[in-house]
Short mmCIF file of C-alpha atoms and ligand atoms in Angstrom, two decimals:
data_model
loop_
_atom_site.label_atom_id
_atom_site.label_comp_id
_atom_site.label_asym_id
_atom_site.label_seq_id
_atom_site.Cartn_x
_atom_site.Cartn_y
_atom_site.Cartn_z
CA UNK H 1 124.13 101.50 83.31
CA UNK H 2 122.58 97.98 83.85
CA UNK H 3 119.17 97.47 82.82
CA UNK H 4 117.33 94.15 83.66
CA UNK H 5 114.39 92.81 81.82
CA UNK H 6 111.31 91.51 83.80
CA UNK H 7 112.59 93.04 87.17
CA UNK H 8 110.92 92.07 90.08
CA UNK H 9 109.78 95.66 92.46
CA UNK H 10 109.27 93.50 95.48
CA UNK H 11 111.82 96.03 97.20
CA UNK H 12 112.48 98.54 95.81
CA UNK H 13 109.12 99.78 97.31
CA UNK H 14 108.33 99.83 101.20
CA UNK H 15 104.95 97.94 100.66
CA UNK H 16 106.55 94.45 99.27
CA UNK H 17 104.42 94.12 96.73
CA UNK H 18 105.91 92.02 94.13
CA UNK H 19 105.03 93.95 90.53
CA UNK H 20 107.15 93.74 87.73
CA UNK H 21 109.28 96.02 85.40
CA UNK H 22 109.38 95.57 82.31
CA UNK H 23 112.46 97.15 82.20
CA UNK H 24 114.71 98.29 85.95
CA UNK H 25 117.35 100.62 86.58
CA UNK H 26 119.24 103.18 88.62
CA UNK H 27 120.75 106.01 87.82
CA UNK H 28 124.18 106.34 89.88
CA UNK H 29 125.20 109.84 88.26
CA UNK H 30 123.52 112.47 85.28
CA UNK H 31 124.85 110.50 82.58
CA UNK H 32 123.01 107.04 83.16
CA UNK H 33 119.88 109.04 83.96
CA UNK H 34 119.68 110.81 80.12
CA UNK H 35 121.10 107.28 78.79
CA UNK H 36 118.06 105.52 80.52
CA UNK H 37 115.48 108.46 79.57
CA UNK H 38 117.26 107.50 75.87
CA UNK H 39 116.59 104.07 76.16
CA UNK H 40 112.48 104.50 77.24
CA UNK H 41 112.71 106.87 73.80
CA UNK H 42 114.06 104.60 71.64
CA UNK H 43 111.09 102.61 72.63
CA UNK H 44 108.43 104.81 73.00
CA UNK H 45 107.46 102.73 76.35
CA UNK H 46 106.77 104.63 79.72
CA UNK H 47 109.15 106.08 82.35
CA UNK H 48 108.71 105.12 86.07
CA UNK H 49 111.22 107.80 88.69
CA UNK H 50 111.81 106.35 92.12
CA UNK H 51 113.79 106.87 94.74
CA UNK H 52 113.58 103.95 96.96
CA UNK H 53 109.92 103.36 96.86
CA UNK H 54 108.93 104.54 100.43
CA UNK H 55 105.82 106.75 98.81
CA UNK H 56 104.22 104.20 96.18
CA UNK H 57 101.99 101.83 95.67
CA UNK H 58 101.88 99.54 92.45
CA UNK H 59 98.83 98.41 91.37
CA UNK H 60 99.87 96.22 88.85
CA UNK H 61 103.07 95.27 86.55
CA UNK H 62 104.62 98.56 85.47
CA UNK H 63 105.21 98.33 81.64
CA UNK H 64 107.34 100.51 80.91
CA UNK H 65 111.21 101.47 82.13
CA UNK H 66 111.35 102.09 86.15
CA UNK H 67 114.37 104.17 87.21
CA UNK H 68 115.80 103.76 90.54
CA UNK H 69 117.68 107.44 91.42
CA UNK H 70 120.48 106.48 92.85
CA UNK H 71 123.20 109.51 93.12
CA UNK H 72 125.10 109.62 95.89
CA UNK H 73 127.58 112.72 97.49
CA UNK H 74 126.78 114.75 100.88
CA UNK H 75 128.73 118.46 100.73
CA UNK H 76 127.91 120.83 103.79
CA UNK H 77 129.21 124.05 104.31
CA UNK H 78 129.52 124.95 107.29
CA UNK H 79 130.07 128.90 106.73
CA UNK H 80 126.94 129.46 104.95
CA UNK H 81 125.32 126.61 106.80
CA UNK H 82 124.18 125.40 103.59
CA UNK H 83 124.00 121.63 102.42
CA UNK H 84 124.04 119.93 99.00
CA UNK H 85 122.86 116.73 98.93
CA UNK H 86 122.47 114.37 95.44
CA UNK H 87 118.91 112.63 95.15
CA UNK H 88 119.74 109.20 95.86
CA UNK H 89 120.84 109.80 99.44
CA UNK H 90 119.22 108.44 102.25
CA UNK H 91 116.93 111.23 104.01
CA UNK H 92 117.46 110.02 107.14
CA UNK H 93 121.25 109.71 106.81
CA UNK H 94 121.45 113.27 105.63
CA UNK H 95 119.67 114.17 108.68
CA UNK H 96 122.42 112.55 110.91
CA UNK H 97 125.04 114.03 108.96
CA UNK H 98 123.71 117.87 109.26
CA UNK H 99 123.05 117.64 113.28
CA UNK H 100 126.60 115.86 114.18
CA UNK H 101 128.15 118.76 111.73
CA UNK H 102 126.60 121.06 113.95
CA UNK H 103 124.09 122.48 111.40
CA UNK H 104 120.48 122.37 112.15
CA UNK H 105 116.85 123.12 111.83
CA UNK H 106 116.07 118.82 109.86
CA UNK H 107 115.95 117.25 113.10
CA UNK H 108 112.29 116.97 113.23
CA UNK H 109 111.72 114.84 109.81
CA UNK H 110 114.16 111.91 111.09
CA UNK H 111 113.85 108.73 110.37
CA UNK H 112 111.28 109.85 107.50
CA UNK H 113 111.68 106.98 105.21
CA UNK H 114 112.97 107.39 101.51
CA UNK H 115 115.60 109.63 99.65
CA UNK H 116 116.87 113.37 99.43
CA UNK H 117 115.77 113.15 96.36
CA UNK H 118 112.40 112.29 96.73
CA UNK H 119 111.71 114.34 100.08
CA UNK H 120 110.75 118.13 98.14
CA UNK H 121 107.95 116.03 95.79
CA UNK H 122 105.65 115.15 98.40
CA UNK H 123 107.19 118.70 100.89
CA UNK H 124 108.27 115.82 103.27
CA UNK H 125 106.20 117.24 106.54
CA UNK H 126 106.25 115.67 111.27
CA UNK H 127 106.35 116.92 114.23
CA UNK H 128 105.53 120.59 113.51
CA UNK H 129 107.78 121.22 110.11
CA UNK H 130 108.33 120.61 106.84
CA UNK H 131 110.54 120.39 104.16
CA UNK H 132 109.88 123.83 102.43
CA UNK H 133 111.28 125.81 104.72
CA UNK H 134 114.46 124.49 104.66
CA UNK H 135 115.03 123.94 101.36
CA UNK H 136 117.20 126.89 98.96
CA UNK H 137 116.91 125.36 95.26
CA UNK H 138 116.99 121.73 93.90
CA UNK H 139 118.77 120.96 90.75
CA UNK H 140 116.59 118.79 87.77
CA UNK H 141 117.17 116.99 84.90
CA UNK H 142 114.25 117.96 82.60
CA UNK H 143 112.80 115.38 80.77
CA UNK H 144 111.89 116.80 78.35
CA UNK H 145 113.55 119.47 77.09
CA UNK H 146 117.37 117.32 78.52
CA UNK H 147 118.44 120.60 79.96
CA UNK H 148 119.60 120.89 83.44
CA UNK H 149 118.36 123.14 85.60
CA UNK H 150 117.86 125.30 88.96
CA UNK H 151 114.62 126.35 90.64
CA UNK H 152 114.75 127.99 93.40
CA UNK H 153 112.56 127.34 96.83
CA UNK H 154 110.18 129.78 95.40
CA UNK H 155 108.99 128.57 92.41
CA UNK H 156 108.59 124.92 93.90
CA UNK H 157 105.47 125.60 94.57
CA UNK H 158 105.25 123.64 98.21
CA UNK H 159 102.16 123.32 99.72
CA UNK H 160 100.89 120.42 102.18
CA UNK H 161 101.94 117.57 101.04
CA UNK H 162 102.58 118.80 97.65
CA UNK H 163 105.30 120.74 95.11
CA UNK H 164 105.02 121.69 91.68
CA UNK H 165 106.65 118.27 90.86
CA UNK H 166 103.87 116.38 91.27
CA UNK H 167 101.37 118.85 89.14
CA UNK H 168 101.55 117.98 85.21
CA UNK H 169 103.42 120.79 84.60
CA UNK H 170 106.55 119.70 86.91
CA UNK H 171 106.02 115.94 85.80
CA UNK H 172 109.30 116.57 83.57
CA UNK H 173 111.80 117.39 86.01
CA UNK H 174 113.43 115.10 87.73
CA UNK H 175 115.25 115.84 90.47
CA UNK H 176 118.91 115.36 90.79
CA UNK H 177 120.02 116.86 93.78
CA UNK H 178 118.59 119.87 96.52
CA UNK H 179 120.19 122.27 98.21
CA UNK H 180 119.55 122.80 102.04
CA UNK H 181 119.43 125.75 104.45
CA UNK H 182 119.92 125.11 107.53
CA UNK H 183 121.33 127.20 110.56
CA UNK H 184 124.10 127.07 112.57
CA UNK H 185 122.32 128.38 116.01
CA UNK H 186 120.13 125.16 117.95
CA UNK H 187 116.05 126.53 117.66
CA UNK H 188 114.65 122.85 118.33
CA UNK H 189 110.52 123.60 117.69
CA UNK H 190 108.65 121.38 120.04
CA UNK H 191 105.40 122.59 118.90
CA UNK H 192 103.65 119.86 117.98
CA UNK H 193 101.79 118.00 121.14
CA UNK H 194 103.42 114.77 121.23
CA UNK H 195 106.71 116.16 120.93
CA UNK H 196 106.11 118.80 123.97
CA UNK H 197 104.89 116.11 125.87
CA UNK H 198 108.01 113.69 125.44
CA UNK H 199 110.14 115.79 126.69
CA UNK H 200 108.51 116.97 129.18
CA UNK H 201 108.21 120.89 128.36
CA UNK H 202 111.83 121.24 128.27
CA UNK H 203 114.21 122.65 125.89
CA UNK H 204 116.21 120.42 124.47
CA UNK H 205 119.45 119.99 123.66
CA UNK H 206 120.10 118.74 119.26
CA UNK H 207 120.62 114.82 120.17
CA UNK H 208 117.93 114.79 123.21
CA UNK H 209 115.54 116.24 120.17
CA UNK H 210 116.25 113.86 117.22
CA UNK H 211 116.32 110.89 119.60
CA UNK H 212 112.60 112.11 120.82
CA UNK H 213 111.34 112.63 117.46
CA UNK H 214 112.55 108.80 116.24
CA UNK H 215 111.16 107.40 119.40
CA UNK H 216 108.08 108.93 118.79
CA UNK H 217 107.97 107.88 115.32
CA UNK H 218 109.01 103.98 116.21
CA UNK H 219 106.14 103.76 118.82
CA UNK H 220 103.35 105.05 116.00
CA UNK H 221 104.20 104.32 112.46
CA UNK H 222 105.20 100.72 111.68
CA UNK H 223 109.01 100.27 110.57
CA UNK H 224 108.73 99.34 106.96
CA UNK H 225 111.90 97.23 107.16
CA UNK H 226 109.61 94.96 109.57
CA UNK H 227 106.25 95.36 107.78
CA UNK H 228 105.33 96.73 104.27
CA UNK H 229 103.26 99.85 105.02
CA UNK H 230 104.50 103.95 103.06
CA UNK H 231 103.08 105.75 106.09
CA UNK H 232 100.12 107.85 106.04
CA UNK H 233 98.50 106.53 102.75
CA UNK H 234 96.25 109.45 102.39
CA UNK H 235 96.61 112.89 103.04
CA UNK H 236 94.70 114.72 106.32
CA UNK H 237 91.64 116.99 105.16
CA UNK H 238 91.39 120.56 105.03
CA UNK H 239 87.20 121.27 105.54
CA UNK H 240 85.50 124.66 106.58
CA UNK H 241 85.29 125.60 110.53
CA UNK H 242 81.06 125.27 109.90
CA UNK H 243 82.20 121.80 108.80
CA UNK H 244 84.40 120.60 112.28
CA UNK H 245 81.46 122.25 114.34
CA UNK H 246 78.92 120.85 112.78
CA UNK H 247 80.91 117.03 113.17
CA UNK H 248 81.51 118.56 116.52
CA UNK H 249 77.45 117.91 117.78
CA UNK H 250 78.12 114.24 117.10
CA UNK H 251 82.03 113.60 118.10
CA UNK H 252 82.47 116.10 121.32
CA UNK H 253 86.24 114.73 121.07
CA UNK H 254 86.56 115.97 117.63
CA UNK H 255 89.98 116.94 117.25
CA UNK H 256 91.08 119.57 114.21
CA UNK H 257 94.07 121.29 113.21
CA UNK H 258 94.93 124.89 112.68
CA UNK H 259 94.95 124.42 108.76
CA UNK H 260 97.29 128.11 108.04
CA UNK H 261 93.81 129.03 106.38
CA UNK H 262 91.27 131.53 107.63
CA UNK H 263 88.05 129.45 107.90
CA UNK H 264 89.57 126.38 107.46
CA UNK H 265 90.49 123.55 110.15
CA UNK H 266 92.39 120.64 109.18
CA UNK H 267 91.54 116.96 110.49
CA UNK H 268 93.63 113.55 111.36
CA UNK H 269 92.34 111.30 108.38
CA UNK H 270 93.12 108.87 111.18
CA UNK H 271 90.84 109.69 113.58
CA UNK H 272 87.95 109.63 110.73
CA UNK H 273 89.33 106.20 109.93
CA UNK H 274 89.22 105.36 113.89
CA UNK H 275 85.86 106.82 114.15
CA UNK H 276 84.72 103.87 111.66
CA UNK H 277 86.68 101.01 113.25
CA UNK H 278 89.27 100.61 110.63
CA UNK H 279 92.36 100.20 112.78
CA UNK H 280 93.47 95.79 112.56
CA UNK H 281 91.12 95.59 109.82
CA UNK H 282 91.88 93.44 107.15
CA UNK H 283 90.89 93.42 103.28
CA UNK H 284 92.30 90.40 101.10
CA UNK H 285 95.41 90.27 101.64
CA UNK H 286 95.85 94.26 102.51
CA UNK H 287 95.81 95.33 106.28
CA UNK H 288 95.38 98.50 108.13
CA UNK H 289 97.47 98.52 111.11
CA UNK H 290 96.39 97.70 114.29
CA UNK H 291 98.25 100.77 115.70
CA UNK H 292 97.62 103.83 112.81
CA UNK H 293 94.56 103.86 111.41
CA UNK H 294 96.26 105.99 108.49
CA UNK H 295 98.45 103.31 107.75
CA UNK H 296 97.67 100.05 105.27
CA UNK H 297 100.25 97.71 105.56
CA UNK H 298 100.87 94.14 103.46
CA UNK H 299 101.26 91.73 106.70
CA UNK H 300 103.04 89.14 104.29
CA UNK H 301 101.91 88.43 100.62
CA UNK H 302 100.01 91.65 99.61
CA UNK H 303 99.15 92.54 96.46
CA UNK H 304 98.86 96.09 94.95
CA UNK H 305 95.10 96.13 93.78
CA UNK H 306 94.18 94.53 98.03
CA UNK H 307 96.33 97.34 98.76
CA UNK H 308 94.71 99.81 96.23
CA UNK H 309 90.64 98.36 97.06
CA UNK H 310 91.02 98.49 100.62
CA UNK H 311 91.63 101.97 100.58
CA UNK H 312 89.17 102.83 98.55
CA UNK H 313 86.72 101.05 100.20
CA UNK H 314 88.05 103.35 103.19
CA UNK H 315 87.73 106.21 101.41
CA UNK H 316 84.53 105.78 100.34
CA UNK H 317 83.03 104.99 104.00
CA UNK H 318 85.26 108.31 104.84
CA UNK H 319 82.84 109.78 102.31
CA UNK H 320 79.48 108.34 103.05
CA UNK H 321 79.54 108.98 107.19
CA UNK H 322 81.55 112.51 107.20
CA UNK H 323 81.26 114.01 103.64
CA UNK H 324 84.53 113.86 103.21
CA UNK H 325 86.63 113.09 100.76
CA UNK H 326 89.67 111.75 101.64
CA UNK H 327 92.68 112.16 98.92
CA UNK H 328 95.45 109.69 99.03
CA UNK H 329 99.29 110.73 99.64
CA UNK H 330 101.05 108.10 98.02
CA UNK H 331 101.72 107.71 95.16
CA UNK H 332 99.63 105.34 93.32
CA UNK H 333 101.46 103.71 89.79
N1 EPU N 1 94.36 109.06 116.20
C1 EPU N 1 93.89 108.68 115.73
N2 EPU N 1 93.69 106.99 115.25
C2 EPU N 1 95.46 106.49 115.24
C3 EPU N 1 95.57 107.07 114.78
C4 EPU N 1 96.11 108.73 115.04
O1 EPU N 1 92.72 109.14 116.60
O2 EPU N 1 95.06 105.51 114.22
C5 EPU N 1 94.55 110.64 115.88
C6 EPU N 1 95.59 110.98 117.37
O3 EPU N 1 95.10 110.48 118.68
C7 EPU N 1 96.24 112.70 116.88
C8 EPU N 1 95.47 112.53 115.41
O4 EPU N 1 94.66 111.74 114.91
O5 EPU N 1 95.59 112.68 117.72
C9 EPU N 1 97.11 112.86 114.20
O6 EPU N 1 97.94 111.33 114.43
P1 EPU N 1 99.23 111.84 114.43
O7 EPU N 1 100.09 112.45 115.69
O8 EPU N 1 100.01 109.96 114.65
O9 EPU N 1 99.30 112.54 112.48
P2 EPU N 1 98.67 112.00 111.74
O10 EPU N 1 98.27 113.31 111.14
O11 EPU N 1 98.15 109.77 111.51
C10 EPU N 1 100.39 113.33 110.12
C11 EPU N 1 101.38 113.23 109.37
C12 EPU N 1 102.51 111.58 109.41
C13 EPU N 1 103.83 112.80 110.09
C14 EPU N 1 102.76 113.01 111.46
C15 EPU N 1 103.55 113.72 112.13
C16 EPU N 1 100.00 113.68 106.89
C17 EPU N 1 99.10 112.52 105.75
N3 EPU N 1 100.25 112.22 107.65
O12 EPU N 1 100.17 112.21 110.76
O13 EPU N 1 102.87 111.88 108.31
O14 EPU N 1 104.68 111.61 110.42
O15 EPU N 1 102.04 113.56 110.93
O16 EPU N 1 103.94 114.83 112.33
O17 EPU N 1 99.57 114.94 107.33
C18 EPU N 1 103.41 110.48 106.14
O18 EPU N 1 103.24 111.78 104.89
O19 EPU N 1 103.56 109.63 105.21
C19 EPU N 1 103.22 110.42 107.61
C20 EPU N 1 103.52 109.82 108.21
#
């Protein structure tokens, strides 16, 4: 295991923030992960686990050890329609591999940046589906006990962009592999408005659905390889139906979605921010995308602190104007 000292994290976070880690290593196996944890333990320094760093914002240099999860391997079983992906596998490559092997279910999650191991942490979701519906179980290394464990999907506490692995009682559980239950039968999910519009109401073949998802994503969200960003910066807030009706008096065009809970609706945070004119605005070295009000970007030399301050200004503005508290979706370090 190689451990770099005073390492730049610029190429290990999709915001492209040039923070430094006191120590940086990549774990290509469970053994290397254990060695990395032992190293941090012996020096009494904190550990930060990263996949491809596509959902984090470093607001300052990290004083401990950053471990990149780099375990590789995808195993498919066509008979049971299951797949096991090691934590370091690229998520999009996994979607493509499943589709080309005629195992279906996760096409709508194409092009989501990041690793397979990070996907359950925030229960990635897009275009009408959430990962939770396809997870059978995850393998973890419990950093507190040094033991391997298997956690069934039912115990992962999956919710909208949330899971056990984001909670204090799950913070020592480091995902090393993910097992998905897919299907050999093709049943497209075109429930998301923009997707069914793109497909003009037709029942698509797998490749058509996949292409439509990729092109919607590419038209709405900046590619982190071109301009630093971490997708949606905030979660879409859940508010009472009463609150939506109250807002409708001033905003007759307000958009809201089913929140899966009676009496509540989900509001698009992007819409709230757009009403307040945040699209395309700059603050210091950070900015809001000109295409999507929920996406904060690094136009070139942004510091994590500037991105953070911009996010804070945006959320206080939403709180003042709409009385709604936005919660970050991105992990702030
Ligand atoms: N909208 C605006 N202004 C904007 C952008 C969007 O008013 O600048 C409105 C749109 O008109 C639309 C609504 O907001 O009615 C929702 O926009 P969009 O379809 O782009 O989806 P979103 O709610 O902003 C969520 C997820 C995305 C996911 C898409 C597609 C969250 C926080 N974000 O975004 O996930 O790709 O739906 O399913 O739930 C991510 O998690 O990083 C992410 C990108």
